[in-house]
Short mmCIF file of C-alpha atoms in Angstrom, two decimals:
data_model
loop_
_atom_site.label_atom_id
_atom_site.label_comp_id
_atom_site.label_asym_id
_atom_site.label_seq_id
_atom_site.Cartn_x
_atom_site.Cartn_y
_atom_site.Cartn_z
CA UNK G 1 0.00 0.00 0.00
CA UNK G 2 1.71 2.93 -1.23
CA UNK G 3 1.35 6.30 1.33
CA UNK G 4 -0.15 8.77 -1.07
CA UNK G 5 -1.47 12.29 0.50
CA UNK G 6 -4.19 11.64 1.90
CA UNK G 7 -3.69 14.77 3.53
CA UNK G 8 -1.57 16.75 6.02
CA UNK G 9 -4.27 19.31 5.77
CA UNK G 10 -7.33 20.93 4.39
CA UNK G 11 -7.64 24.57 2.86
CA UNK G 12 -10.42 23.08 0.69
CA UNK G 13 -13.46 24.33 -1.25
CA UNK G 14 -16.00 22.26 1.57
CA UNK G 15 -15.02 20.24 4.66
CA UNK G 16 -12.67 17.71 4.74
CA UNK G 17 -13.70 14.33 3.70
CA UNK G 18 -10.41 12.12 4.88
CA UNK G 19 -10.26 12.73 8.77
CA UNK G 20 -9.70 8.73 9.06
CA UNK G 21 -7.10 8.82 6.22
CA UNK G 22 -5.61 11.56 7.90
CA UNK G 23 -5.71 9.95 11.51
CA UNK G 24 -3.96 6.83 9.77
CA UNK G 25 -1.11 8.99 7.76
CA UNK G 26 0.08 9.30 11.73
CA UNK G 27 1.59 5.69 11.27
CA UNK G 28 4.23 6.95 8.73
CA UNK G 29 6.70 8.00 11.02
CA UNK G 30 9.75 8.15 8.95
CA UNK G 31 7.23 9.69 5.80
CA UNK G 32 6.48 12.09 8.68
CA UNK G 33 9.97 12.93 9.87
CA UNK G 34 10.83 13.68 6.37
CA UNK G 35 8.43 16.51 5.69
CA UNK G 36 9.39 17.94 9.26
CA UNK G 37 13.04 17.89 7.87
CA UNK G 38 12.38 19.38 4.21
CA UNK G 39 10.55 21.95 5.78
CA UNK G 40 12.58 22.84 8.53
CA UNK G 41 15.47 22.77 5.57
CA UNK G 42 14.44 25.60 3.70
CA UNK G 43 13.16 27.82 6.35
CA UNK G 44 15.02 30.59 6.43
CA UNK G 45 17.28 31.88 9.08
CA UNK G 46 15.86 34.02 12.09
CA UNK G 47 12.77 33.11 14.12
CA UNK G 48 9.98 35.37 12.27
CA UNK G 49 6.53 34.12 12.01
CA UNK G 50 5.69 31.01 10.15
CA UNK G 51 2.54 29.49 8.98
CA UNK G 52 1.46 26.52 7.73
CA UNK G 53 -1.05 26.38 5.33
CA UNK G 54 -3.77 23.70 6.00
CA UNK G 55 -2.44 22.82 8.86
CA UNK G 56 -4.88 19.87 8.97
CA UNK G 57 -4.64 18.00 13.23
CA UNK G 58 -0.97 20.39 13.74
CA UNK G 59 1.04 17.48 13.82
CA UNK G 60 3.80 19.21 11.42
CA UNK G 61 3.38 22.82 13.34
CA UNK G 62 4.12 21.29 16.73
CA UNK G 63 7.04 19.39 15.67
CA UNK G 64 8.61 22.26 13.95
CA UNK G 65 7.61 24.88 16.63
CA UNK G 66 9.76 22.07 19.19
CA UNK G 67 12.33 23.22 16.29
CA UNK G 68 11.89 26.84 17.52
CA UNK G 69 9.90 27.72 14.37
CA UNK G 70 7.12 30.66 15.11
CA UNK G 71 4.67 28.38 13.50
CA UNK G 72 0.85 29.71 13.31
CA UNK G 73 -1.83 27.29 11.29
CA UNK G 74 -4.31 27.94 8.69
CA UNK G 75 -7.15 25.44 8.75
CA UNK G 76 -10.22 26.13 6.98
CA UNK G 77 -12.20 23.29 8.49
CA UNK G 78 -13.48 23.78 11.96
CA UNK G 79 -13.29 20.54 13.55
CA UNK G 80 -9.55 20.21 12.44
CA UNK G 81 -9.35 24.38 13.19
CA UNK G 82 -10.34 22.87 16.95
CA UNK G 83 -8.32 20.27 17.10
CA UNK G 84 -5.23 21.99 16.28
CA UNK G 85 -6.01 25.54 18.50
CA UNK G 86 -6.72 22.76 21.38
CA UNK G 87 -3.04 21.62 21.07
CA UNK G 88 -1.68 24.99 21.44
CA UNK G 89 -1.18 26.46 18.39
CA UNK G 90 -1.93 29.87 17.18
CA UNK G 91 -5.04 28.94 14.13
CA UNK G 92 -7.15 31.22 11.86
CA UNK G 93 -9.76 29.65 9.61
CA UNK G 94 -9.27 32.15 6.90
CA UNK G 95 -6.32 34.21 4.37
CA UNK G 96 -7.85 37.92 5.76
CA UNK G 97 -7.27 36.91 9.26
CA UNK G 98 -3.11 37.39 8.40
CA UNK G 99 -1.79 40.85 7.98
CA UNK G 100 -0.32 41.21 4.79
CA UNK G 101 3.37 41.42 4.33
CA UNK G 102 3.67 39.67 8.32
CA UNK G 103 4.89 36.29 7.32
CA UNK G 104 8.65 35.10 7.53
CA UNK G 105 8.04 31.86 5.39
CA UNK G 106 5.01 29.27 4.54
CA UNK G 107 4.68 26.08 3.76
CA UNK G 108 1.88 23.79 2.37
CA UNK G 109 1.83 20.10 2.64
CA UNK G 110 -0.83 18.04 0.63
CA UNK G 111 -3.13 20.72 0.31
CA UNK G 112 -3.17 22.34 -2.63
CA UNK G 113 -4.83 19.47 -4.75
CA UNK G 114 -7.90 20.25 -2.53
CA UNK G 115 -8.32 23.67 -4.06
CA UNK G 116 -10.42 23.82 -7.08
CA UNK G 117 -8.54 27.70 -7.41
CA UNK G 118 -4.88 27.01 -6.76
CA UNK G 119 -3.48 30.02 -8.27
CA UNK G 120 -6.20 32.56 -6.10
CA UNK G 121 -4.82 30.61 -3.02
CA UNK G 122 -1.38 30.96 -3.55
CA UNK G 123 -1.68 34.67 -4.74
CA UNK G 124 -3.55 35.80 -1.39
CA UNK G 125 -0.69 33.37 0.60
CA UNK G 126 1.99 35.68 -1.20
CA UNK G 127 0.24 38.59 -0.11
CA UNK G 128 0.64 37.62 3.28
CA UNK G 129 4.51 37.38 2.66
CA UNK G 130 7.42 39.53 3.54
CA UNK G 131 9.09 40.38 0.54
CA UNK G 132 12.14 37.87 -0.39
CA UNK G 133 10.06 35.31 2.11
CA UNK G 134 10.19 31.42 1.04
CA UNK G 135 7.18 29.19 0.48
CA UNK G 136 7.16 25.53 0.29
CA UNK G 137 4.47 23.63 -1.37
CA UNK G 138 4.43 19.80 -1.70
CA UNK G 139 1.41 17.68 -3.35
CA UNK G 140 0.54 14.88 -5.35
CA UNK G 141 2.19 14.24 -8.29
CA UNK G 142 1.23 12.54 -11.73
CA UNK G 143 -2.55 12.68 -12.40
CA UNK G 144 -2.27 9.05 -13.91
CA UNK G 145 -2.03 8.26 -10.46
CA UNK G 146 -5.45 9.44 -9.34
CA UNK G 147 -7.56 7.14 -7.55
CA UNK G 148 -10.38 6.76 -5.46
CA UNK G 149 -8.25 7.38 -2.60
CA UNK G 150 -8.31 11.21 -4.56
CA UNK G 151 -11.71 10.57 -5.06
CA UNK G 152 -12.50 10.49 -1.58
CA UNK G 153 -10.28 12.81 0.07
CA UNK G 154 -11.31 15.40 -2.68
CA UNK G 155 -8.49 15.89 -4.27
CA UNK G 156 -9.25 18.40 -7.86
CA UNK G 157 -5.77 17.63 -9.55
CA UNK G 158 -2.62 15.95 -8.84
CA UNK G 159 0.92 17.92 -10.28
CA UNK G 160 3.49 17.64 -12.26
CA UNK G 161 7.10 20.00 -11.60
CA UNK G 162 6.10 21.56 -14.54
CA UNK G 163 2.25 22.21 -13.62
CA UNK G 164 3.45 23.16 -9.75
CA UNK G 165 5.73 25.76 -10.71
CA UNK G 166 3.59 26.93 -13.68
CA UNK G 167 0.52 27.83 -10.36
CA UNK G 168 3.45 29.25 -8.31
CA UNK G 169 4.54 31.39 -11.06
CA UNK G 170 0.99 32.73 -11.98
CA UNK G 171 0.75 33.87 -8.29
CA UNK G 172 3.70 36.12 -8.42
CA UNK G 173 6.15 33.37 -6.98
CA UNK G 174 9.53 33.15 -8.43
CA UNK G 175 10.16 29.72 -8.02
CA UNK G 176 14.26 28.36 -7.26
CA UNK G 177 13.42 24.90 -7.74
CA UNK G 178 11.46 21.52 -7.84
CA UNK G 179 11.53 17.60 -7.15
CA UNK G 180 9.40 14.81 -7.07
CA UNK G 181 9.63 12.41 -4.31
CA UNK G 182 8.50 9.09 -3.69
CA UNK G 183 9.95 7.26 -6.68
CA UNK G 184 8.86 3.88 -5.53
CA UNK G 185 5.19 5.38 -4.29
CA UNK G 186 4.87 6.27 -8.11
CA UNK G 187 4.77 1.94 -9.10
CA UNK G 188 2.74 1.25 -5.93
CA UNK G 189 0.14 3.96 -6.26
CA UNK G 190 -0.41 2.67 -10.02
CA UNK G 191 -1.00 -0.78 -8.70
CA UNK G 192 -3.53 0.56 -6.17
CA UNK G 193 -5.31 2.63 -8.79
CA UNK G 194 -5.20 -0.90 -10.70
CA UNK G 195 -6.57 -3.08 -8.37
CA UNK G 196 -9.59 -0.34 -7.62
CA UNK G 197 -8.42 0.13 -4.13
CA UNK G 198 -11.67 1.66 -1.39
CA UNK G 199 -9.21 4.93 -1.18
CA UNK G 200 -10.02 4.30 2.54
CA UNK G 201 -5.88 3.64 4.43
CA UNK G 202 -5.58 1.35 7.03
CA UNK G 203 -2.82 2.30 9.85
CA UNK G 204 -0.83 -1.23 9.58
CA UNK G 205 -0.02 -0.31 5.66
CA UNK G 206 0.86 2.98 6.06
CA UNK G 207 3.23 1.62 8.79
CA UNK G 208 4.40 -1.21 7.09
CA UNK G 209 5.06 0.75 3.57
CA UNK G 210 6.47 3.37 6.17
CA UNK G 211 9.30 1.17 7.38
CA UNK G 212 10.13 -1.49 4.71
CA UNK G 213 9.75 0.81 1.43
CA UNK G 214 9.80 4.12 2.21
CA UNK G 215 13.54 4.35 3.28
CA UNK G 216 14.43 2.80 0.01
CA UNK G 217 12.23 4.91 -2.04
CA UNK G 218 14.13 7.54 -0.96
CA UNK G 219 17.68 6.55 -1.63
CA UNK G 220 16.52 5.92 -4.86
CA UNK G 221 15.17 9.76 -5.29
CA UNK G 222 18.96 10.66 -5.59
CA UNK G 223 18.60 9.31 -9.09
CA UNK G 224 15.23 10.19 -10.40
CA UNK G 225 13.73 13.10 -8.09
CA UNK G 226 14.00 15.49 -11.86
CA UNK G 227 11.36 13.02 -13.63
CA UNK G 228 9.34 10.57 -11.51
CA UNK G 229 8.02 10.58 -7.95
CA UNK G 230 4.90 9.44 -6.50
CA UNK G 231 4.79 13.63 -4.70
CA UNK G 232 6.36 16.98 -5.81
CA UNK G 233 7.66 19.53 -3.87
CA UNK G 234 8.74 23.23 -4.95
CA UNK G 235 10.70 25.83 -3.03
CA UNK G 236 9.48 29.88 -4.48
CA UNK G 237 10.71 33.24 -3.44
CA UNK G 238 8.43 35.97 -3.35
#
């Protein structure tokens, strides 16, 4: 069972549909611990606010504000809003809520897809940027992939590098660089699409994917992270 995204968050056009996916994407420690790192990676220097965008339970915004990050969430969905402001973190449930021109850096995990508008979402996040600030987005990649796990989480698209940076760029981003991630995710998400899979993950495979494959997956991204990748992440200046 391949981890695809069923979420880290929801910034989405309705309520999010995934909460049990999203419960069970808790199992992938190591998948986990190696967003935490790429994020914390490319934030930049200094300790000026940070936000995560569709911040989804907080599970990324705690770990990184343990980092020393100044991490406040975005979550659009209330129960997940709750759930997040009831672990301590700073959340607003809208774009207006964030002066403009207050944030340090941003970054977006598995949300994107979820927003039938992604360009009008990432133009009113850059407005909320210092100028020079970073933003990390990483989503889905390869729409050949899409499944019912998509299906059911409500995922509108999934990305290529090529279709990522072209939504970064039409909101004003300039963007330094991309990758895709995941290269063995790309062959098992293709068999899951095959064998009509519920789109409904189950804790034990996200763990079990989480420890035997994933680790491998990603040595192997050393040699194909420019063309193939189950996920793709980009890194844009403002």
């Amino acid at each position: 069972m391949s981890m695809d995204s069923g979420s880290a968050g929801a910034v989405a056009d309705s309520p999010y549909s995934g909460r049990d996916n999203l419960d069970a994407m808790r199992s992938a420690v190591r998948y986990n611990r190696f967003l935490e790192q790429l994020v914390a990676r490319h934030a930049p220097p200094g300790n000026g606010p940070v936000l995560d965008f569709g911040a989804g339970l907080g599970d990324f915004a705690l770990a990184l504000k343990r980092r020393g990050l100044d991490v406040s969430c975005l979550e659009v969905d209330a129960s997940l809003a709750a759930r997040a402001q009831a672990g301590g973190l700073h959340t607003v449930m809208a774009i207006d809520e964030i002066s403009p021109q207050s944030l340090h850096y941003a970054y977006s995990l598995n949300v994107l897809e979820h927003i039938e508008d992604d360009r009008a979402a990432l133009t009113g996040l850059r407005t909320r940027l210092q100028s020079g600030a970073r933003v990390l987005v990483y989503v889905p990649a390869f729409q050949v992939l899409y499944s019912e796990m998509d299906r059911l989480v409500g995922h509108h698209r999934r990305y290529t590098r090529r279709s990522l940076e072209a939504a970064l760029s039409g909101a004003g981003f300039r963007v330094e660089f991309s990758r895709y991630v995941d290269t063995l995710g790309f062959a098992a998400s293709l068999l899951y699409r095959a064998i009509s899979g519920s789109g409904t993950l189950t804790a034990d495979s996200i763990a079990r994917y989480d420890r035997l494959v994933f680790p491998l997956s990603r040595m192997l991204d050393s040699l194909t992270d420019r063309w193939i990748g189950k996920n793709v992440y980009a890194v844009a200046v403002v």
